[in-house]
Amino acid sequence: MRIINLNPSADIGASSWYVQMEGHRLLMDTGTHPKLEGRQGLPNYSLIQKEDIDAVAVSHCHHDHIGSLPIALRHFPKAHVLMTELSYFLVERVLHNSVNVMTRQREEGGIEEYPLYSHDEVDDLASRFQGFKYNREIEWASFPKLRSGQFSPSLEFYDAGHALGSAGIMVRGKKETLFYTGDVCFHDQTILRGARFDDVKADVLLIETTRGNHPLPPDFTRDGEIDRLSAAILKVLKRKGSVLIPAFALGRSQEILALLALLMKAGKLPKQPVYIGGLSRVFTEIYDLEAHRANRQHTSLKLNEALQLQVLDKKQFESIKLNAGRIFVLTAGMMSENTAAHDLALRMAGEERHAIFFVGYCDPDSPGGRLKNAKPGEPFEFSKAGGRLTRRCEMDSFDLTAHANREDMLNFVTQVAPRVVLLGHGEEASVKWFAESIRARHPKMKVLVPQPGVAVEV
Ligand SMILES: [Zn+2]
Ligand SMILES: [Zn+2]
């Protein structure tokens, strides 16, 4: 088996993995790097452009996993794109939104290369997308190979519990198996239940390592964290300040909205409108519509009915009054430029009565990450467009992660008992913790950290 990490950088970056197994070639994930601009943020497809890719498999619809799908498909005009049926409902919307974001970045940020693909291109690709149920075995060899009766390796999506449609990918060859976790969450979130990876065994295991540098305090519970958030929001509303919760439009936003709906229903927060952006509304509707298909809790909780959701556009966010105790759940999670969360943070950060509450991962080098690390009263560089900022508002982080806690992931490695474990999708310190912990626990297991662009044979 030959595997190449196509991520352009050694951090979390853009997920994309080339797999060559028994004469067949698979591309797993086609992300974009959230911090690198233009073509710099693309996976290194040039390394494999001469390879005849049989199929592309997508773990889930976050940008760092599918943002460059149309570009990858330019290199491989015959490959089909395999994904879960829930991802199939989401993928086109995510890619069209990406075109919109890139177009805005060209207009406002002067990035000439954008957009890297067009709405027409996304529409033209749609016929190559195929959606499958979880836990169905799919033959993925190219059509000519299948027709000639050659053995085809198979692929199976396992529910990863991270966001709607998210999957781990099992690749089975004649002799060996590979399991790729994608982004995975082993514990239950408010809506989605934890991953269903219970019977996974594989020869080679490729894991995400996002939480490797994140030890959990011994007394930590998710419910305790929700109580803390609830009390913090209530305090801000009472002093007529506004609360901004930056969250990715797909997954994180719906989990937070569900949590707010339950808190309001229980009388822990006053019933009041919650402000979101247009893209979150689209995904929230899909979460509601597909409630019966997902492995989730509160199946009858429809976010659109349970909450007074107010959808605002960019102009409205610029002018909405903030001193009336409002709640905003806005994209982007890392407050990247040209997003509602970024622009509203600029308005809120300087005032003591407001609060910005983080509920998910922020790259330390993103505007959100820099704000998170900023000391009150000390100016810091927020972003290129936003310039310098001084934080006076309240700020806090709540650990409501949609990623596997590191101990859970270690236990999963033990369960899978692979010959080789490959580490990816994490910052250096995270990867290092996993490498050391796995070696300590399983001295005979081979632990590899595939560097960007370097092929590993396993
Ligand atoms: Zn993700
Ligand atoms: Zn990811």
Coordinates of C-alpha atoms and ligand atoms in Angstrom, one line a residue:
M1 CA 0.0 0.0 0.0
R2 CA 1.3 3.4 -0.9
I3 CA 0.0 6.6 0.8
I4 CA 0.8 10.2 0.1
N5 CA -0.2 13.1 2.3
L6 CA -1.2 15.8 -0.1
N7 CA -1.7 18.5 2.5
P8 CA 0.4 21.5 1.5
S9 CA 1.5 22.1 5.1
A10 CA 2.4 20.0 8.1
D11 CA -0.5 21.3 10.3
I12 CA -4.2 20.5 10.2
G13 CA -4.4 22.3 6.9
A14 CA -6.1 20.8 3.8
S15 CA -7.0 17.1 4.2
S16 CA -6.2 15.0 1.1
W17 CA -4.7 11.5 1.0
Y18 CA -3.6 9.4 -2.1
V19 CA -3.9 5.7 -1.6
Q20 CA -2.6 3.1 -4.0
M21 CA -3.7 -0.4 -3.1
E22 CA -3.2 -3.6 -5.2
G23 CA -3.1 -1.7 -8.5
H24 CA -6.0 0.6 -7.7
R25 CA -5.9 4.3 -6.9
L26 CA -8.1 6.2 -4.5
L27 CA -8.1 9.8 -3.4
M28 CA -9.6 10.4 0.0
D29 CA -10.7 14.0 0.7
T30 CA -10.0 17.1 -1.3
G31 CA -9.8 20.0 1.2
T32 CA -8.6 23.5 1.2
H33 CA -6.3 25.0 3.8
P34 CA -8.2 27.6 5.9
K35 CA -5.3 29.9 6.4
L36 CA -3.4 29.8 3.1
E37 CA -4.7 32.0 0.3
G38 CA -5.4 31.2 -3.3
R39 CA -3.7 28.2 -4.9
Q40 CA -1.3 27.9 -1.9
G41 CA -4.1 26.4 0.1
L42 CA -4.7 23.5 -2.3
P43 CA -3.5 20.0 -1.8
N44 CA -0.5 19.0 -3.9
Y45 CA -2.4 17.4 -6.7
S46 CA 0.5 17.8 -9.1
L47 CA 2.2 14.9 -7.3
I48 CA -0.4 12.5 -8.5
Q49 CA -1.7 14.1 -11.7
K50 CA -0.2 11.3 -13.8
E51 CA -1.9 8.6 -11.7
D52 CA -5.1 7.2 -13.0
I53 CA -7.4 7.8 -10.1
D54 CA -10.2 5.2 -9.9
A55 CA -12.4 7.1 -7.4
V56 CA -12.5 10.0 -5.0
A57 CA -14.0 9.3 -1.5
V58 CA -15.1 12.2 0.7
S59 CA -15.3 11.9 4.5
H60 CA -17.5 14.9 5.1
C61 CA -18.5 18.3 3.8
H62 CA -16.2 20.7 5.8
H63 CA -14.0 22.9 3.6
D64 CA -10.8 21.4 4.9
H65 CA -12.0 18.1 3.5
I66 CA -13.9 19.0 0.3
G67 CA -13.1 22.6 -0.5
S68 CA -11.0 21.8 -3.6
L69 CA -13.1 18.9 -5.0
P70 CA -13.7 20.6 -8.4
I71 CA -10.0 21.2 -8.8
A72 CA -9.1 17.7 -8.0
L73 CA -11.7 16.4 -10.5
R74 CA -10.1 18.5 -13.3
H75 CA -7.0 16.2 -12.9
F76 CA -9.1 13.0 -12.9
P77 CA -12.0 13.4 -15.4
K78 CA -13.1 9.8 -15.1
A79 CA -13.3 9.5 -11.3
H80 CA -16.6 9.3 -9.5
V81 CA -17.0 10.9 -6.1
L82 CA -18.3 8.6 -3.4
M83 CA -19.8 10.0 -0.2
T84 CA -22.5 9.3 2.3
E85 CA -26.1 10.1 1.2
L86 CA -26.2 12.8 3.9
S87 CA -23.1 14.4 2.4
Y88 CA -24.7 14.1 -1.0
F89 CA -27.5 16.4 0.2
L90 CA -24.9 19.0 1.4
V91 CA -22.0 18.9 -1.0
E92 CA -23.3 21.1 -3.8
R93 CA -24.4 23.8 -1.4
V94 CA -21.1 23.8 0.3
L95 CA -19.2 24.1 -3.0
H96 CA -21.5 26.8 -4.3
N97 CA -21.0 28.7 -1.1
S98 CA -17.3 28.3 -1.5
V99 CA -17.5 30.0 -4.9
N100 CA -19.4 32.9 -3.3
V101 CA -16.8 33.3 -0.5
M102 CA -13.9 33.2 -3.0
T103 CA -15.7 35.8 -5.2
R104 CA -16.1 38.1 -2.2
Q105 CA -12.4 37.6 -1.3
R106 CA -11.5 38.6 -4.8
E107 CA -13.6 41.7 -4.6
E108 CA -12.7 42.8 -1.0
G109 CA -9.3 41.2 -0.5
G110 CA -8.0 41.7 -4.1
I111 CA -7.0 38.1 -4.4
E112 CA -6.8 37.8 -8.2
E113 CA -6.7 34.0 -8.3
Y114 CA -10.2 33.7 -6.8
P115 CA -12.6 32.1 -7.5
L116 CA -10.6 28.9 -8.1
Y117 CA -13.7 27.4 -9.7
S118 CA -17.1 28.5 -10.8
H119 CA -20.8 27.8 -10.1
D120 CA -21.1 26.3 -13.6
E121 CA -18.2 23.9 -12.9
V122 CA -19.9 22.8 -9.7
D123 CA -23.2 22.2 -11.5
D124 CA -21.4 20.2 -14.2
L125 CA -19.8 17.9 -11.7
A126 CA -23.0 17.0 -9.8
S127 CA -23.6 14.0 -12.0
R128 CA -20.4 12.4 -10.8
F129 CA -21.4 12.5 -7.2
Q130 CA -22.8 9.3 -5.7
G131 CA -24.3 9.0 -2.2
F132 CA -24.4 5.8 -0.2
K133 CA -25.8 4.7 3.1
Y134 CA -23.5 4.0 6.0
N135 CA -22.2 0.4 6.3
R136 CA -22.7 -0.7 2.7
E137 CA -19.8 -2.2 0.8
I138 CA -19.1 -0.3 -2.4
E139 CA -16.8 -1.5 -5.2
W140 CA -14.7 1.5 -6.3
A141 CA -12.5 0.2 -9.1
S142 CA -12.8 2.2 -12.4
F143 CA -15.6 1.1 -14.7
P144 CA -13.3 -0.6 -17.3
K145 CA -11.6 -2.6 -14.6
L146 CA -14.9 -3.7 -13.1
R147 CA -16.2 -4.6 -16.6
S148 CA -13.2 -6.7 -17.3
G149 CA -14.0 -8.7 -14.2
Q150 CA -10.9 -7.6 -12.3
F151 CA -11.0 -7.8 -8.5
S152 CA -12.2 -4.5 -7.1
P153 CA -11.3 -3.3 -3.6
S154 CA -14.3 -2.1 -1.7
L155 CA -15.1 0.9 0.5
E156 CA -17.5 1.3 3.4
F157 CA -18.6 4.5 5.2
Y158 CA -18.8 4.3 9.0
D159 CA -20.8 7.0 10.9
A160 CA -18.1 9.3 12.4
G161 CA -20.5 11.4 14.6
H162 CA -18.7 14.6 13.8
A163 CA -21.2 16.5 11.6
L164 CA -24.1 15.5 9.5
G165 CA -23.0 12.9 6.9
S166 CA -19.5 12.5 8.4
A167 CA -17.8 9.2 7.9
G168 CA -14.7 7.2 8.5
I169 CA -13.7 5.2 5.4
M170 CA -12.8 1.5 5.4
V171 CA -10.9 0.4 2.3
R172 CA -10.7 -3.3 1.8
G173 CA -8.3 -4.9 -0.7
K174 CA -7.7 -8.6 -1.3
K175 CA -4.9 -8.8 1.2
E176 CA -5.1 -5.7 3.4
T177 CA -7.4 -3.1 4.9
L178 CA -7.0 0.6 5.6
F179 CA -9.3 2.6 7.8
Y180 CA -9.3 6.4 7.7
T181 CA -11.1 8.1 10.6
G182 CA -11.8 11.4 8.8
D183 CA -12.8 13.9 11.6
V184 CA -14.4 11.8 14.3
C185 CA -16.2 12.3 17.6
F186 CA -16.6 9.3 19.9
H187 CA -18.8 11.1 22.5
D188 CA -22.4 12.1 22.0
Q189 CA -23.0 15.8 21.0
T190 CA -26.3 17.5 21.6
I191 CA -27.8 16.4 18.3
L192 CA -25.4 13.8 16.8
R193 CA -24.6 10.6 18.7
G194 CA -21.0 9.5 18.9
A195 CA -19.2 7.5 16.1
R196 CA -20.3 4.0 15.3
F197 CA -16.8 2.5 14.8
D198 CA -17.3 -0.3 17.3
D199 CA -16.4 -3.2 15.0
V200 CA -13.6 -1.5 13.1
K201 CA -10.4 -3.6 12.7
A202 CA -7.8 -2.8 10.1
D203 CA -4.2 -3.5 9.0
V204 CA -3.4 0.2 8.5
L205 CA -5.1 3.0 10.4
L206 CA -5.0 6.7 9.5
I207 CA -6.2 9.0 12.2
E208 CA -6.9 12.7 12.8
T209 CA -5.0 14.1 15.7
T210 CA -6.8 17.5 16.3
R211 CA -7.1 17.0 20.1
G212 CA -3.6 15.6 20.9
N213 CA -2.5 18.8 22.6
H214 CA -5.7 19.0 24.6
P215 CA -5.8 17.1 27.9
L216 CA -9.2 17.0 29.6
P217 CA -9.3 18.2 33.2
P218 CA -10.1 15.2 35.5
D219 CA -13.5 16.6 36.6
F220 CA -14.6 17.6 33.0
T221 CA -18.1 16.8 31.9
R222 CA -19.8 18.0 28.8
D223 CA -23.0 18.7 30.8
G224 CA -21.0 20.8 33.2
E225 CA -19.6 22.8 30.3
I226 CA -23.1 23.4 29.0
D227 CA -24.3 24.7 32.4
R228 CA -21.3 27.0 32.5
L229 CA -22.1 28.4 29.0
S230 CA -25.8 28.8 29.9
A231 CA -24.9 30.8 33.1
A232 CA -22.4 32.9 31.2
I233 CA -25.0 33.8 28.4
L234 CA -27.6 34.6 31.0
K235 CA -25.2 37.0 32.8
V236 CA -24.5 38.9 29.5
L237 CA -28.2 39.1 28.6
K238 CA -29.0 40.5 32.0
R239 CA -26.6 43.4 31.5
K240 CA -28.1 44.0 28.0
G241 CA -24.9 43.0 26.3
S242 CA -24.8 40.7 23.2
V243 CA -23.3 37.3 22.9
L244 CA -21.4 36.2 19.8
I245 CA -20.7 32.5 19.4
P246 CA -18.6 31.9 16.3
A247 CA -19.4 28.5 14.8
F248 CA -18.9 26.7 11.5
A249 CA -22.1 26.8 9.4
L250 CA -22.3 23.0 9.1
G251 CA -22.5 21.0 12.2
R252 CA -21.2 23.3 15.0
S253 CA -24.0 25.9 14.4
Q254 CA -26.8 23.3 14.6
E255 CA -25.3 21.7 17.7
I256 CA -25.2 25.1 19.4
L257 CA -28.7 26.0 18.2
A258 CA -30.0 22.7 19.6
L259 CA -28.3 23.4 22.9
L260 CA -29.9 26.9 23.0
A261 CA -33.3 25.5 22.1
L262 CA -33.1 22.9 25.0
L263 CA -31.9 25.5 27.5
M264 CA -34.7 27.9 26.5
K265 CA -37.2 25.0 26.7
A266 CA -36.0 24.1 30.2
G267 CA -36.3 27.8 31.3
K268 CA -32.6 28.2 31.8
L269 CA -32.4 30.9 29.2
P270 CA -35.1 33.4 28.2
K271 CA -37.0 32.6 25.0
Q272 CA -35.7 35.1 22.5
P273 CA -34.6 35.3 18.9
V274 CA -31.3 33.8 17.8
Y275 CA -29.5 35.5 14.9
I276 CA -27.8 33.3 12.3
G277 CA -26.4 33.8 8.7
G278 CA -28.0 32.5 5.5
L279 CA -25.7 29.5 5.0
S280 CA -26.4 28.2 8.6
R281 CA -30.1 28.5 7.8
V282 CA -29.7 26.2 4.8
F283 CA -27.8 23.6 6.8
T284 CA -30.2 23.9 9.7
E285 CA -33.1 23.1 7.4
I286 CA -31.2 20.1 6.1
Y287 CA -30.6 19.0 9.7
D288 CA -34.3 19.3 10.4
L289 CA -35.4 17.6 7.2
E290 CA -33.0 14.7 7.5
A291 CA -33.5 14.1 11.2
H292 CA -34.9 10.7 10.6
R293 CA -31.8 9.6 8.6
A294 CA -29.1 10.7 11.1
N295 CA -28.0 8.8 14.1
R296 CA -29.1 11.5 16.6
Q297 CA -30.8 12.4 19.8
H298 CA -33.9 14.6 20.1
T299 CA -35.2 13.4 16.7
S300 CA -38.3 15.4 17.1
L301 CA -36.5 18.6 17.9
K302 CA -36.9 20.8 14.8
L303 CA -34.5 23.8 15.2
N304 CA -36.5 26.0 12.8
E305 CA -39.7 25.5 14.9
A306 CA -38.1 25.4 18.3
L307 CA -36.1 28.7 17.9
Q308 CA -37.1 32.1 16.7
L309 CA -34.3 32.1 14.1
Q310 CA -33.5 35.4 12.5
V311 CA -31.5 35.3 9.3
L312 CA -29.5 38.4 8.6
D313 CA -27.4 39.5 5.7
K314 CA -24.1 41.3 5.8
K315 CA -25.6 44.8 5.7
Q316 CA -28.0 44.0 8.6
F317 CA -25.2 42.7 10.7
E318 CA -23.3 45.9 10.2
S319 CA -26.2 48.0 11.5
I320 CA -28.1 45.8 14.1
K321 CA -28.2 47.3 17.6
L322 CA -26.1 45.4 20.0
N323 CA -27.1 46.9 23.3
A324 CA -30.4 44.9 23.5
G325 CA -29.2 41.5 24.8
R326 CA -29.0 39.5 21.6
I327 CA -27.6 36.1 20.8
F328 CA -25.6 35.6 17.6
V329 CA -24.5 32.2 16.3
L330 CA -22.4 33.1 13.3
T331 CA -19.9 31.6 10.9
A332 CA -17.0 31.4 10.6
G333 CA -15.8 29.3 13.6
M334 CA -12.3 30.8 13.3
M335 CA -13.6 34.2 12.4
S336 CA -11.8 34.3 9.0
E337 CA -12.1 37.5 7.1
N338 CA -15.2 38.4 5.1
T339 CA -17.4 36.5 7.5
A340 CA -20.2 37.8 9.7
A341 CA -18.4 36.5 12.9
H342 CA -15.3 38.5 11.9
D343 CA -17.2 41.7 11.2
L344 CA -19.4 41.5 14.3
A345 CA -16.4 40.8 16.5
L346 CA -14.9 44.1 15.3
R347 CA -18.0 45.8 16.6
M348 CA -18.2 43.9 19.9
A349 CA -14.6 43.4 21.1
G350 CA -14.1 46.9 22.4
E351 CA -17.1 47.0 24.7
E352 CA -17.2 45.5 28.2
R353 CA -20.8 44.6 28.2
H354 CA -20.6 42.2 25.3
A355 CA -19.2 38.6 25.2
I356 CA -17.6 36.4 22.7
F357 CA -17.8 32.7 23.5
F358 CA -15.8 30.2 21.6
V359 CA -17.1 26.6 21.4
G360 CA -14.8 24.9 18.9
Y361 CA -11.3 24.7 17.6
C362 CA -9.6 27.9 16.4
D363 CA -6.2 27.8 14.7
P364 CA -3.9 30.1 16.8
D365 CA -3.0 31.9 13.6
S366 CA -6.6 32.7 12.6
P367 CA -8.4 35.9 13.6
G368 CA -10.4 33.9 16.1
G369 CA -7.3 32.2 17.5
R370 CA -5.6 35.6 17.9
L371 CA -8.6 37.1 19.7
K372 CA -8.8 34.0 21.9
N373 CA -5.2 34.6 23.0
A374 CA -5.5 38.4 23.3
K375 CA -5.1 39.9 26.8
P376 CA -7.8 42.4 27.8
G377 CA -6.8 46.0 27.1
E378 CA -3.7 45.0 25.0
P379 CA -3.9 45.9 21.3
F380 CA -3.3 43.0 18.9
E381 CA -3.4 42.4 15.2
F382 CA -6.8 40.8 14.6
S383 CA -6.7 40.5 10.8
K384 CA -5.6 42.2 7.6
A385 CA -9.0 43.8 7.0
G386 CA -9.8 44.4 10.6
G387 CA -6.4 45.7 11.6
R388 CA -5.5 46.2 15.3
L389 CA -8.0 45.6 17.9
T390 CA -8.2 45.9 21.7
R391 CA -10.4 43.4 23.5
R392 CA -12.4 44.8 26.4
C393 CA -15.4 42.5 26.0
E394 CA -15.8 39.3 28.0
M395 CA -14.4 36.3 26.4
D396 CA -14.4 32.6 27.3
S397 CA -14.0 29.2 25.7
F398 CA -16.3 26.2 26.2
D399 CA -15.2 22.8 25.3
L400 CA -18.0 21.4 23.2
T401 CA -15.8 19.8 20.7
A402 CA -16.9 17.7 17.7
H403 CA -13.6 15.9 17.7
A404 CA -12.5 12.8 19.5
N405 CA -10.8 13.4 22.8
R406 CA -7.3 12.1 22.8
E407 CA -7.9 9.3 25.3
D408 CA -10.9 8.0 23.3
M409 CA -8.7 8.1 20.2
L410 CA -6.0 6.1 21.9
N411 CA -8.5 3.5 23.0
F412 CA -9.7 3.3 19.4
V413 CA -6.2 2.6 18.2
T414 CA -6.1 -0.2 20.7
Q415 CA -9.4 -1.6 19.4
V416 CA -8.4 -1.4 15.7
A417 CA -5.0 -3.1 16.5
P418 CA -3.4 -2.1 13.2
R419 CA 0.1 -3.1 12.0
V420 CA 0.8 0.5 11.1
V421 CA -0.8 3.7 12.4
L422 CA -0.5 7.0 10.4
L423 CA -1.0 10.3 12.0
G424 CA -2.4 13.4 10.3
H425 CA -4.7 16.4 10.5
G426 CA -3.2 17.9 13.7
E427 CA -0.7 20.6 14.9
E428 CA 2.8 19.5 15.6
A429 CA 2.4 19.2 19.3
S430 CA -0.8 17.1 18.9
V431 CA 0.9 14.7 16.5
K432 CA 3.8 14.4 18.8
W433 CA 1.6 13.5 21.8
F434 CA -0.1 10.8 19.8
A435 CA 3.1 9.4 18.4
E436 CA 4.6 9.1 21.9
S437 CA 1.5 7.8 23.6
I438 CA 0.9 5.1 20.9
R439 CA 4.5 4.0 21.0
A440 CA 4.4 3.7 24.8
R441 CA 1.2 1.7 24.8
H442 CA 1.9 -0.4 21.7
P443 CA 5.7 -0.9 21.3
K444 CA 5.3 -3.2 18.3
M445 CA 3.0 -1.0 16.4
K446 CA 4.6 1.1 13.6
V447 CA 3.8 4.8 14.0
L448 CA 4.3 7.0 11.0
V449 CA 3.8 10.7 10.5
P450 CA 3.6 11.1 6.7
Q451 CA 5.1 14.5 5.7
P452 CA 3.5 16.6 3.1
G453 CA 4.2 15.2 -0.4
V454 CA 6.4 12.3 0.8
A455 CA 5.1 8.8 -0.3
V456 CA 5.1 6.2 2.4
E457 CA 5.0 2.5 1.7
V458 CA 3.2 0.5 4.4
Ligands
ZN1 ZN -14.7 18.5 10.1
ZN2 ZN -11.2 18.5 9.5

